[in-house]
Structure formats: structure tokens, C-alpha cells
Amino acid sequence: MVITVVGIGLIGGSLSIALQEKGIATHVIGVENDSAHASKAIELGLVQECLPLEDAIQKSSLIIIATPINAAEQLLPLILDKVSNQVVFDVGSTKSKIVEAVQNHPKRGRFVATHPMWGTENSGPSAAVKGAFSKKATVICDKTDSDADALVLVEKLYAILEMHIIYMESTAHDMHVAYISHISHITSFALANTVLEKEREEDAIFELASGGFESTVRLAKSNAAMWVPIFMQNRENILDVLNEHISQLRKFKSCLEKENYEYLQELIENANGIRRILK
């Protein structure tokens, strides 16, 4: 099929690679505001051509929205205005706002709200990688609001990409990702700022940094243009998680202030319970 990818960055580019390698896409059209990104996407073979949005929609049977979530929320109603029987799905990290944006749209059924649970700290077409989605989870939200044929197409696509599908309501999704994704990014950003503030001699950071530090602050390299809209859209859930996270940090701080090392050990041993989830 002919597929349009709106936003040819890390996720959109990696999806394009996968769809072509699996033989799902015979032709991929890119829609990209950044002319340098558009040229790079064509050069890398992520897409065969880049067209204006309306032209791309008319030539495609499937449209994937892979822009930052604030842009996706604005684009989706415009895209649904222009589709006839095409299927549209997004890959954004929050779901409630984009679903609300088209809740009463007459072509709401042509849209499937999804979130493939994969990403890196890199961005742009050059960040796209092969084999990104195999054995990973993807979430499909509010599936009963999508037309049966649209849902089946997206389910088949993700199955061919060897992804495990999880079904959720959009509000539940946003709460859960606040805990397992969004707080991780905020913690990484905050830790990076802490180190940069306290350690003025950058050479010392690089000289002493080991695997633990690098893995903890890796997410701090993530693109602000992507993450600020996510934090804005999932503000209430993230604030809830942040309050609990700050409470946990205060416990560690109190243990050190009061030299309560017995409780400190208890806190660490309790944290070791994460092994039950992360093998």
C-alpha cells in the first residue's frame, strides 16, 4: 500500500523503514515542514518523496501522524476532514488530548489512537533505526471508537512488525505512562541539570562518568520540542507522580541527615523489588 508518514523523525522514520522491509509499504510519502529533514529522509530512503499534506492524503491508503503531540493534536482534525476511506493512526506519547480533539468528528472512526512503546534520546531522520519495534509493546486506545476495518488494519500492521498489542482507555494510558516514561525523563533532565550546576569542570564529568551515570542521564539528551508538549498534555498525572517521587527523595535525604542507615537500607532493599518487574 501507499503510506504517508507525517513527521519523519525517530519514530516516523523507523516505522517507515520497518513498513518497507516487511513489504507492507510499496511507496512511502513524507510530509515534513523542515526542508532539511525532508531532503535527508529521501536521501536515507526513509521515504520516496515528500509532498504537501493534502496531496499526500489523496495518494495514500494509510496516514501515520508521527509529529510532536501538540502538532498531532492540531493536524488530526484537518487530516480527518480530508480523508474518504483512508485509515489514520498516531504514535504519540499521550492519548487523552488527541482523542478529545476528534471525539465528535464525523470521521472519528477512521482514526486509531496508538502508542508504540519504543524510543531513544535521539531525534530527526538520521535517528531512525532498523528493527526498532520488534518484540516491543504497543498500546491501542479506545478501540471501540475506531471503525472495525481501521482497527483490524492497524492491528495487522503492528502484528507484522512483531509488536505485542495492549488495549487501554486513553485516560488509563496517560496515567500509566506518567509512571513508566514521563517521570523517567523528568528525573533524567533534573539530574543532568544538578550535575551541570554543581560540576563546573565538564572534563571531570566525562572523565569520571561510568555506565551507571550514562544510563541514568541518557534521557536528558531528549528533544525539548517533543517533551515539553508531552509534559503539558499529561500535566496532572505527572504532577501526581512527581509528588510521590519528591516524597521518596525526602526519605533518602532524611536518612542521611539523621544518620538513620537502618531505614536507608530498608529503602534500598524495598527498591530492589523492581527486579520482579524488570528481569
PDB file of C-alpha atoms in Angstrom:
ATOM      1  CA  MET A   1       0.000   0.000   0.000  1.00  0.00           C
ATOM      2  CA  VAL A   2       0.959   3.642  -0.325  1.00  0.00           C
ATOM      3  CA  ILE A   3       1.576   5.112   3.120  1.00  0.00           C
ATOM      4  CA  THR A   4       2.056   8.704   4.232  1.00  0.00           C
ATOM      5  CA  VAL A   5       4.197   9.485   7.273  1.00  0.00           C
ATOM      6  CA  VAL A   6       3.621  12.956   8.697  1.00  0.00           C
ATOM      7  CA  GLY A   7       6.788  13.871  10.595  1.00  0.00           C
ATOM      8  CA  ILE A   8       9.865  11.915   9.535  1.00  0.00           C
ATOM      9  CA  GLY A   9      11.871  11.794  12.728  1.00  0.00           C
ATOM     10  CA  LEU A  10      12.913   8.999  15.057  1.00  0.00           C
ATOM     11  CA  ILE A  11       9.558   7.197  15.275  1.00  0.00           C
ATOM     12  CA  GLY A  12       8.177   8.106  11.859  1.00  0.00           C
ATOM     13  CA  GLY A  13      11.450   7.253  10.129  1.00  0.00           C
ATOM     14  CA  SER A  14      11.883   3.968  11.996  1.00  0.00           C
ATOM     15  CA  LEU A  15       8.292   2.980  11.196  1.00  0.00           C
ATOM     16  CA  SER A  16       8.891   3.781   7.545  1.00  0.00           C
ATOM     17  CA  ILE A  17      11.955   1.526   7.482  1.00  0.00           C
ATOM     18  CA  ALA A  18      10.031  -1.315   9.129  1.00  0.00           C
ATOM     19  CA  LEU A  19       6.980  -0.999   6.883  1.00  0.00           C
ATOM     20  CA  GLN A  20       9.138  -1.111   3.771  1.00  0.00           C
ATOM     21  CA  GLU A  21      11.282  -4.011   4.997  1.00  0.00           C
ATOM     22  CA  LYS A  22       8.184  -6.053   5.861  1.00  0.00           C
ATOM     23  CA  GLY A  23       6.682  -5.388   2.443  1.00  0.00           C
ATOM     24  CA  ILE A  24       3.687  -3.514   3.836  1.00  0.00           C
ATOM     25  CA  ALA A  25       4.547  -0.245   2.109  1.00  0.00           C
ATOM     26  CA  THR A  26       5.190  -0.216  -1.621  1.00  0.00           C
ATOM     27  CA  HIS A  27       5.648   3.553  -1.555  1.00  0.00           C
ATOM     28  CA  VAL A  28       6.127   5.936   1.374  1.00  0.00           C
ATOM     29  CA  ILE A  29       5.298   9.622   1.113  1.00  0.00           C
ATOM     30  CA  GLY A  30       6.704  12.018   3.677  1.00  0.00           C
ATOM     31  CA  VAL A  31       5.101  15.210   4.927  1.00  0.00           C
ATOM     32  CA  GLU A  32       7.726  17.345   6.602  1.00  0.00           C
ATOM     33  CA  ASN A  33       7.867  21.080   7.356  1.00  0.00           C
ATOM     34  CA  ASP A  34      11.646  21.059   7.793  1.00  0.00           C
ATOM     35  CA  SER A  35      13.141  21.067   4.295  1.00  0.00           C
ATOM     36  CA  ALA A  36      16.479  19.733   5.548  1.00  0.00           C
ATOM     37  CA  HIS A  37      14.696  16.828   7.245  1.00  0.00           C
ATOM     38  CA  ALA A  38      12.708  16.174   4.069  1.00  0.00           C
ATOM     39  CA  SER A  39      15.847  16.017   1.940  1.00  0.00           C
ATOM     40  CA  LYS A  40      17.604  13.792   4.461  1.00  0.00           C
ATOM     41  CA  ALA A  41      14.634  11.427   4.662  1.00  0.00           C
ATOM     42  CA  ILE A  42      14.677  10.974   0.879  1.00  0.00           C
ATOM     43  CA  GLU A  43      18.464  10.575   0.860  1.00  0.00           C
ATOM     44  CA  LEU A  44      18.277   7.857   3.531  1.00  0.00           C
ATOM     45  CA  GLY A  45      15.466   6.038   1.719  1.00  0.00           C
ATOM     46  CA  LEU A  46      13.017   6.577   4.568  1.00  0.00           C
ATOM     47  CA  VAL A  47      10.534   7.969   2.041  1.00  0.00           C
ATOM     48  CA  GLN A  48      10.395   8.022  -1.728  1.00  0.00           C
ATOM     49  CA  GLU A  49       9.049  11.560  -1.969  1.00  0.00           C
ATOM     50  CA  CYS A  50       7.818  14.462   0.162  1.00  0.00           C
ATOM     51  CA  LEU A  51       4.542  16.179  -0.677  1.00  0.00           C
ATOM     52  CA  PRO A  52       2.183  18.758   0.829  1.00  0.00           C
ATOM     53  CA  LEU A  53      -0.249  17.194   3.294  1.00  0.00           C
ATOM     54  CA  GLU A  54      -3.377  17.314   1.125  1.00  0.00           C
ATOM     55  CA  ASP A  55      -1.616  15.777  -1.891  1.00  0.00           C
ATOM     56  CA  ALA A  56      -0.118  13.049   0.277  1.00  0.00           C
ATOM     57  CA  ILE A  57      -3.502  12.148   1.788  1.00  0.00           C
ATOM     58  CA  GLN A  58      -5.123  11.813  -1.615  1.00  0.00           C
ATOM     59  CA  LYS A  59      -2.427   9.398  -2.807  1.00  0.00           C
ATOM     60  CA  SER A  60      -2.378   7.223   0.329  1.00  0.00           C
ATOM     61  CA  SER A  61      -4.479   4.499   1.916  1.00  0.00           C
ATOM     62  CA  LEU A  62      -2.841   4.876   5.341  1.00  0.00           C
ATOM     63  CA  ILE A  63      -1.677   8.048   7.097  1.00  0.00           C
ATOM     64  CA  ILE A  64       0.621   7.901  10.126  1.00  0.00           C
ATOM     65  CA  ILE A  65       0.972  11.003  12.311  1.00  0.00           C
ATOM     66  CA  ALA A  66       4.429  10.994  13.913  1.00  0.00           C
ATOM     67  CA  THR A  67       4.865  14.654  14.808  1.00  0.00           C
ATOM     68  CA  PRO A  68       5.274  16.049  18.343  1.00  0.00           C
ATOM     69  CA  ILE A  69       1.997  15.513  20.175  1.00  0.00           C
ATOM     70  CA  ASN A  70       0.902  19.159  20.185  1.00  0.00           C
ATOM     71  CA  ALA A  71       1.230  19.301  16.391  1.00  0.00           C
ATOM     72  CA  ALA A  72      -0.531  15.938  16.064  1.00  0.00           C
ATOM     73  CA  GLU A  73      -3.490  17.240  18.052  1.00  0.00           C
ATOM     74  CA  GLN A  74      -3.869  20.137  15.612  1.00  0.00           C
ATOM     75  CA  LEU A  75      -3.237  18.064  12.486  1.00  0.00           C
ATOM     76  CA  LEU A  76      -5.579  15.152  13.153  1.00  0.00           C
ATOM     77  CA  PRO A  77      -8.885  17.034  12.668  1.00  0.00           C
ATOM     78  CA  LEU A  78      -7.542  18.581   9.450  1.00  0.00           C
ATOM     79  CA  ILE A  79      -6.485  15.164   8.166  1.00  0.00           C
ATOM     80  CA  LEU A  80      -9.833  13.577   9.023  1.00  0.00           C
ATOM     81  CA  ASP A  81     -11.538  16.442   7.167  1.00  0.00           C
ATOM     82  CA  LYS A  82      -9.724  15.351   4.015  1.00  0.00           C
ATOM     83  CA  VAL A  83      -9.867  11.538   4.155  1.00  0.00           C
ATOM     84  CA  SER A  84     -12.504   9.466   2.429  1.00  0.00           C
ATOM     85  CA  ASN A  85     -11.966   5.856   3.495  1.00  0.00           C
ATOM     86  CA  GLN A  86      -8.291   6.036   4.434  1.00  0.00           C
ATOM     87  CA  VAL A  87      -7.085   4.921   7.861  1.00  0.00           C
ATOM     88  CA  VAL A  88      -5.225   7.317  10.149  1.00  0.00           C
ATOM     89  CA  PHE A  89      -3.242   6.494  13.266  1.00  0.00           C
ATOM     90  CA  ASP A  90      -0.867   8.391  15.510  1.00  0.00           C
ATOM     91  CA  VAL A  91       2.128   7.286  17.603  1.00  0.00           C
ATOM     92  CA  GLY A  92       2.096   9.950  20.305  1.00  0.00           C
ATOM     93  CA  SER A  93       3.116   9.511  23.939  1.00  0.00           C
ATOM     94  CA  THR A  94      -0.145  10.930  25.321  1.00  0.00           C
ATOM     95  CA  LYS A  95      -3.607   9.961  24.164  1.00  0.00           C
ATOM     96  CA  SER A  96      -6.376  11.813  26.029  1.00  0.00           C
ATOM     97  CA  LYS A  97      -5.944  15.209  24.349  1.00  0.00           C
ATOM     98  CA  ILE A  98      -5.690  13.928  20.795  1.00  0.00           C
ATOM     99  CA  VAL A  99      -8.707  11.677  21.295  1.00  0.00           C
ATOM    100  CA  GLU A 100     -10.691  14.594  22.714  1.00  0.00           C
ATOM    101  CA  ALA A 101      -9.723  16.727  19.699  1.00  0.00           C
ATOM    102  CA  VAL A 102     -11.737  14.476  17.353  1.00  0.00           C
ATOM    103  CA  GLN A 103     -14.264  12.901  19.718  1.00  0.00           C
ATOM    104  CA  ASN A 104     -17.211  14.371  17.789  1.00  0.00           C
ATOM    105  CA  HIS A 105     -15.636  14.389  14.346  1.00  0.00           C
ATOM    106  CA  PRO A 106     -17.856  12.676  11.746  1.00  0.00           C
ATOM    107  CA  LYS A 107     -14.887  10.596  10.570  1.00  0.00           C
ATOM    108  CA  ARG A 108     -13.620   9.699  14.065  1.00  0.00           C
ATOM    109  CA  GLY A 109     -13.933   6.022  13.164  1.00  0.00           C
ATOM    110  CA  ARG A 110     -11.143   6.258  10.588  1.00  0.00           C
ATOM    111  CA  PHE A 111      -8.677   7.106  13.378  1.00  0.00           C
ATOM    112  CA  VAL A 112      -6.895   4.626  15.641  1.00  0.00           C
ATOM    113  CA  ALA A 113      -5.058   6.040  18.678  1.00  0.00           C
ATOM    114  CA  THR A 114      -1.791   4.170  19.275  1.00  0.00           C
ATOM    115  CA  HIS A 115       1.472   4.449  21.176  1.00  0.00           C
ATOM    116  CA  PRO A 116       4.373   2.135  20.261  1.00  0.00           C
ATOM    117  CA  MET A 117       6.427   1.815  23.449  1.00  0.00           C
ATOM    118  CA  TRP A 118       9.851   2.424  21.992  1.00  0.00           C
ATOM    119  CA  GLY A 119      12.125   5.409  21.591  1.00  0.00           C
ATOM    120  CA  THR A 120      15.611   6.773  22.080  1.00  0.00           C
ATOM    121  CA  GLU A 121      17.030  10.118  23.152  1.00  0.00           C
ATOM    122  CA  ASN A 122      17.838  10.983  19.514  1.00  0.00           C
ATOM    123  CA  SER A 123      15.690  12.865  17.002  1.00  0.00           C
ATOM    124  CA  GLY A 124      15.412  13.674  13.303  1.00  0.00           C
ATOM    125  CA  PRO A 125      15.549  11.415  10.223  1.00  0.00           C
ATOM    126  CA  SER A 126      19.129  10.338  10.920  1.00  0.00           C
ATOM    127  CA  ALA A 127      17.977   8.868  14.247  1.00  0.00           C
ATOM    128  CA  ALA A 128      15.740   6.300  12.512  1.00  0.00           C
ATOM    129  CA  VAL A 129      16.879   2.708  13.036  1.00  0.00           C
ATOM    130  CA  LYS A 130      16.089  -0.739  11.682  1.00  0.00           C
ATOM    131  CA  GLY A 131      14.342  -3.337  13.794  1.00  0.00           C
ATOM    132  CA  ALA A 132      13.167  -0.775  16.310  1.00  0.00           C
ATOM    133  CA  PHE A 133       9.766  -2.228  17.125  1.00  0.00           C
ATOM    134  CA  SER A 134      10.261  -5.996  17.114  1.00  0.00           C
ATOM    135  CA  LYS A 135       9.274  -7.637  20.452  1.00  0.00           C
ATOM    136  CA  LYS A 136       8.181  -4.287  21.882  1.00  0.00           C
ATOM    137  CA  ALA A 137       4.716  -3.385  23.193  1.00  0.00           C
ATOM    138  CA  THR A 138       2.293  -1.018  21.516  1.00  0.00           C
ATOM    139  CA  VAL A 139      -0.845   0.435  23.057  1.00  0.00           C
ATOM    140  CA  ILE A 140      -4.115   0.881  21.186  1.00  0.00           C
ATOM    141  CA  CYS A 141      -6.505   3.210  22.994  1.00  0.00           C
ATOM    142  CA  ASP A 142     -10.308   3.486  22.918  1.00  0.00           C
ATOM    143  CA  LYS A 143     -10.553   0.791  20.244  1.00  0.00           C
ATOM    144  CA  THR A 144     -14.364   0.768  20.223  1.00  0.00           C
ATOM    145  CA  ASP A 145     -14.312   4.330  18.873  1.00  0.00           C
ATOM    146  CA  SER A 146     -12.495   3.177  15.720  1.00  0.00           C
ATOM    147  CA  ASP A 147     -14.171   1.530  12.746  1.00  0.00           C
ATOM    148  CA  ALA A 148     -13.701  -2.243  12.713  1.00  0.00           C
ATOM    149  CA  ASP A 149     -11.771  -2.269   9.423  1.00  0.00           C
ATOM    150  CA  ALA A 150      -9.484   0.565  10.565  1.00  0.00           C
ATOM    151  CA  LEU A 151      -8.734  -1.237  13.829  1.00  0.00           C
ATOM    152  CA  VAL A 152      -8.040  -4.533  12.048  1.00  0.00           C
ATOM    153  CA  LEU A 153      -5.624  -2.871   9.621  1.00  0.00           C
ATOM    154  CA  VAL A 154      -3.600  -1.236  12.411  1.00  0.00           C
ATOM    155  CA  GLU A 155      -3.631  -4.458  14.471  1.00  0.00           C
ATOM    156  CA  LYS A 156      -2.320  -6.429  11.479  1.00  0.00           C
ATOM    157  CA  LEU A 157       0.349  -3.827  10.810  1.00  0.00           C
ATOM    158  CA  TYR A 158       1.668  -3.979  14.368  1.00  0.00           C
ATOM    159  CA  ALA A 159       1.472  -7.783  14.355  1.00  0.00           C
ATOM    160  CA  ILE A 160       3.611  -7.912  11.213  1.00  0.00           C
ATOM    161  CA  LEU A 161       6.098  -5.642  12.989  1.00  0.00           C
ATOM    162  CA  GLU A 162       6.171  -8.309  15.753  1.00  0.00           C
ATOM    163  CA  MET A 163       4.765  -5.997  18.405  1.00  0.00           C
ATOM    164  CA  HIS A 164       2.698  -7.063  21.409  1.00  0.00           C
ATOM    165  CA  ILE A 165      -0.597  -5.137  21.484  1.00  0.00           C
ATOM    166  CA  ILE A 166      -2.082  -3.814  24.737  1.00  0.00           C
ATOM    167  CA  TYR A 167      -5.558  -2.272  24.808  1.00  0.00           C
ATOM    168  CA  MET A 168      -6.334   0.624  27.176  1.00  0.00           C
ATOM    169  CA  GLU A 169      -8.629   3.553  27.649  1.00  0.00           C
ATOM    170  CA  SER A 170      -6.806   6.782  26.802  1.00  0.00           C
ATOM    171  CA  THR A 171      -7.065   8.171  30.344  1.00  0.00           C
ATOM    172  CA  ALA A 172      -5.607   4.986  31.848  1.00  0.00           C
ATOM    173  CA  HIS A 173      -2.799   5.052  29.286  1.00  0.00           C
ATOM    174  CA  ASP A 174      -1.806   8.588  30.212  1.00  0.00           C
ATOM    175  CA  MET A 175      -1.709   7.736  33.906  1.00  0.00           C
ATOM    176  CA  HIS A 176       0.472   4.666  33.367  1.00  0.00           C
ATOM    177  CA  VAL A 177       2.969   6.328  31.016  1.00  0.00           C
ATOM    178  CA  ALA A 178       3.400   9.132  33.555  1.00  0.00           C
ATOM    179  CA  TYR A 179       4.845   6.485  35.883  1.00  0.00           C
ATOM    180  CA  ILE A 180       6.924   4.418  33.480  1.00  0.00           C
ATOM    181  CA  SER A 181       8.096   7.009  30.961  1.00  0.00           C
ATOM    182  CA  HIS A 182       7.424  10.643  31.732  1.00  0.00           C
ATOM    183  CA  ILE A 183       8.820  10.666  35.277  1.00  0.00           C
ATOM    184  CA  SER A 184      11.959   8.932  33.985  1.00  0.00           C
ATOM    185  CA  HIS A 185      12.581  11.793  31.594  1.00  0.00           C
ATOM    186  CA  ILE A 186      11.964  14.484  34.212  1.00  0.00           C
ATOM    187  CA  THR A 187      14.306  12.711  36.628  1.00  0.00           C
ATOM    188  CA  SER A 188      16.980  12.494  33.950  1.00  0.00           C
ATOM    189  CA  PHE A 189      16.612  16.169  32.997  1.00  0.00           C
ATOM    190  CA  ALA A 190      16.778  17.190  36.664  1.00  0.00           C
ATOM    191  CA  LEU A 191      19.821  15.033  37.400  1.00  0.00           C
ATOM    192  CA  ALA A 192      21.663  16.390  34.363  1.00  0.00           C
ATOM    193  CA  ASN A 193      20.919  19.950  35.490  1.00  0.00           C
ATOM    194  CA  THR A 194      22.065  19.088  39.016  1.00  0.00           C
ATOM    195  CA  VAL A 195      25.388  17.739  37.801  1.00  0.00           C
ATOM    196  CA  LEU A 196      25.920  20.606  35.368  1.00  0.00           C
ATOM    197  CA  GLU A 197      25.175  23.123  38.131  1.00  0.00           C
ATOM    198  CA  LYS A 198      27.447  21.517  40.728  1.00  0.00           C
ATOM    199  CA  GLU A 199      30.222  20.256  38.485  1.00  0.00           C
ATOM    200  CA  ARG A 200      31.501  23.273  36.597  1.00  0.00           C
ATOM    201  CA  GLU A 201      34.546  21.446  35.296  1.00  0.00           C
ATOM    202  CA  GLU A 202      32.945  19.472  32.481  1.00  0.00           C
ATOM    203  CA  ASP A 203      36.114  17.477  31.860  1.00  0.00           C
ATOM    204  CA  ALA A 204      35.715  15.941  35.303  1.00  0.00           C
ATOM    205  CA  ILE A 205      32.196  14.770  34.419  1.00  0.00           C
ATOM    206  CA  PHE A 206      33.376  12.983  31.307  1.00  0.00           C
ATOM    207  CA  GLU A 207      36.475  11.617  32.983  1.00  0.00           C
ATOM    208  CA  LEU A 208      34.624  10.110  35.939  1.00  0.00           C
ATOM    209  CA  ALA A 209      31.355   9.150  34.254  1.00  0.00           C
ATOM    210  CA  SER A 210      30.726   5.418  34.117  1.00  0.00           C
ATOM    211  CA  GLY A 211      27.950   3.204  32.835  1.00  0.00           C
ATOM    212  CA  GLY A 212      25.600   3.956  35.726  1.00  0.00           C
ATOM    213  CA  PHE A 213      25.737   7.715  35.261  1.00  0.00           C
ATOM    214  CA  GLU A 214      25.472   7.489  31.490  1.00  0.00           C
ATOM    215  CA  SER A 215      22.417   5.225  31.599  1.00  0.00           C
ATOM    216  CA  THR A 216      20.697   7.425  34.187  1.00  0.00           C
ATOM    217  CA  VAL A 217      21.145  10.718  32.300  1.00  0.00           C
ATOM    218  CA  ARG A 218      20.849   9.304  28.766  1.00  0.00           C
ATOM    219  CA  LEU A 219      17.278  10.568  28.501  1.00  0.00           C
ATOM    220  CA  ALA A 220      18.438  14.103  29.307  1.00  0.00           C
ATOM    221  CA  LYS A 221      19.593  14.335  25.697  1.00  0.00           C
ATOM    222  CA  SER A 222      15.965  14.064  24.512  1.00  0.00           C
ATOM    223  CA  ASN A 223      14.453  16.803  22.366  1.00  0.00           C
ATOM    224  CA  ALA A 224      12.698  19.588  24.318  1.00  0.00           C
ATOM    225  CA  ALA A 225      10.377  20.281  21.356  1.00  0.00           C
ATOM    226  CA  MET A 226       8.961  16.788  21.826  1.00  0.00           C
ATOM    227  CA  TRP A 227       8.905  16.568  25.620  1.00  0.00           C
ATOM    228  CA  VAL A 228       7.527  19.964  26.669  1.00  0.00           C
ATOM    229  CA  PRO A 229       4.210  19.270  24.855  1.00  0.00           C
ATOM    230  CA  ILE A 230       4.056  15.806  26.446  1.00  0.00           C
ATOM    231  CA  PHE A 231       4.523  17.273  29.915  1.00  0.00           C
ATOM    232  CA  MET A 232       1.916  19.943  29.140  1.00  0.00           C
ATOM    233  CA  GLN A 233      -0.665  17.439  27.950  1.00  0.00           C
ATOM    234  CA  ASN A 234      -0.113  14.980  30.792  1.00  0.00           C
ATOM    235  CA  ARG A 235       0.401  17.648  33.456  1.00  0.00           C
ATOM    236  CA  GLU A 236      -1.985  16.340  36.124  1.00  0.00           C
ATOM    237  CA  ASN A 237      -0.721  12.759  36.019  1.00  0.00           C
ATOM    238  CA  ILE A 238       2.904  13.871  36.017  1.00  0.00           C
ATOM    239  CA  LEU A 239       2.345  16.179  38.980  1.00  0.00           C
ATOM    240  CA  ASP A 240       0.855  13.261  40.894  1.00  0.00           C
ATOM    241  CA  VAL A 241       3.890  11.109  40.149  1.00  0.00           C
ATOM    242  CA  LEU A 242       6.297  13.955  40.894  1.00  0.00           C
ATOM    243  CA  ASN A 243       4.778  14.458  44.325  1.00  0.00           C
ATOM    244  CA  GLU A 244       5.383  10.800  45.168  1.00  0.00           C
ATOM    245  CA  HIS A 245       8.889  10.931  43.699  1.00  0.00           C
ATOM    246  CA  ILE A 246       9.760  14.024  45.752  1.00  0.00           C
ATOM    247  CA  SER A 247       8.401  12.254  48.849  1.00  0.00           C
ATOM    248  CA  GLN A 248      10.728   9.321  48.173  1.00  0.00           C
ATOM    249  CA  LEU A 249      13.714  11.638  47.702  1.00  0.00           C
ATOM    250  CA  ARG A 250      12.925  13.309  51.010  1.00  0.00           C
ATOM    251  CA  LYS A 251      13.054   9.913  52.729  1.00  0.00           C
ATOM    252  CA  PHE A 252      16.586   9.351  51.443  1.00  0.00           C
ATOM    253  CA  LYS A 253      17.567  12.892  52.429  1.00  0.00           C
ATOM    254  CA  SER A 254      16.157  12.413  55.931  1.00  0.00           C
ATOM    255  CA  CYS A 255      18.037   9.124  56.387  1.00  0.00           C
ATOM    256  CA  LEU A 256      21.324  10.850  55.648  1.00  0.00           C
ATOM    257  CA  GLU A 257      20.557  13.920  57.736  1.00  0.00           C
ATOM    258  CA  LYS A 258      19.570  11.789  60.757  1.00  0.00           C
ATOM    259  CA  GLU A 259      22.185   9.089  60.076  1.00  0.00           C
ATOM    260  CA  ASN A 260      19.365   6.547  60.001  1.00  0.00           C
ATOM    261  CA  TYR A 261      21.233   3.951  57.963  1.00  0.00           C
ATOM    262  CA  GLU A 262      18.959   1.104  59.012  1.00  0.00           C
ATOM    263  CA  TYR A 263      16.000   2.790  57.315  1.00  0.00           C
ATOM    264  CA  LEU A 264      18.241   3.710  54.376  1.00  0.00           C
ATOM    265  CA  GLN A 265      18.997   0.036  53.872  1.00  0.00           C
ATOM    266  CA  GLU A 266      15.277  -0.738  54.113  1.00  0.00           C
ATOM    267  CA  LEU A 267      14.509   1.831  51.400  1.00  0.00           C
ATOM    268  CA  ILE A 268      17.126   0.371  49.060  1.00  0.00           C
ATOM    269  CA  GLU A 269      16.036  -3.225  49.690  1.00  0.00           C
ATOM    270  CA  ASN A 270      12.428  -2.220  49.047  1.00  0.00           C
ATOM    271  CA  ALA A 271      13.538  -0.634  45.753  1.00  0.00           C
ATOM    272  CA  ASN A 272      15.220  -3.915  44.816  1.00  0.00           C
ATOM    273  CA  GLY A 273      11.697  -5.284  44.428  1.00  0.00           C
ATOM    274  CA  ILE A 274      11.698  -3.749  40.964  1.00  0.00           C
ATOM    275  CA  ARG A 275      13.510  -6.938  39.934  1.00  0.00           C
ATOM    276  CA  ARG A 276      10.127  -8.653  39.890  1.00  0.00           C
ATOM    277  CA  ILE A 277       9.115  -6.372  37.030  1.00  0.00           C
ATOM    278  CA  LEU A 278      12.428  -5.719  35.283  1.00  0.00           C
ATOM    279  CA  LYS A 279      14.167  -9.061  34.836  1.00  0.00           C
TER     280      LYS A 279
END
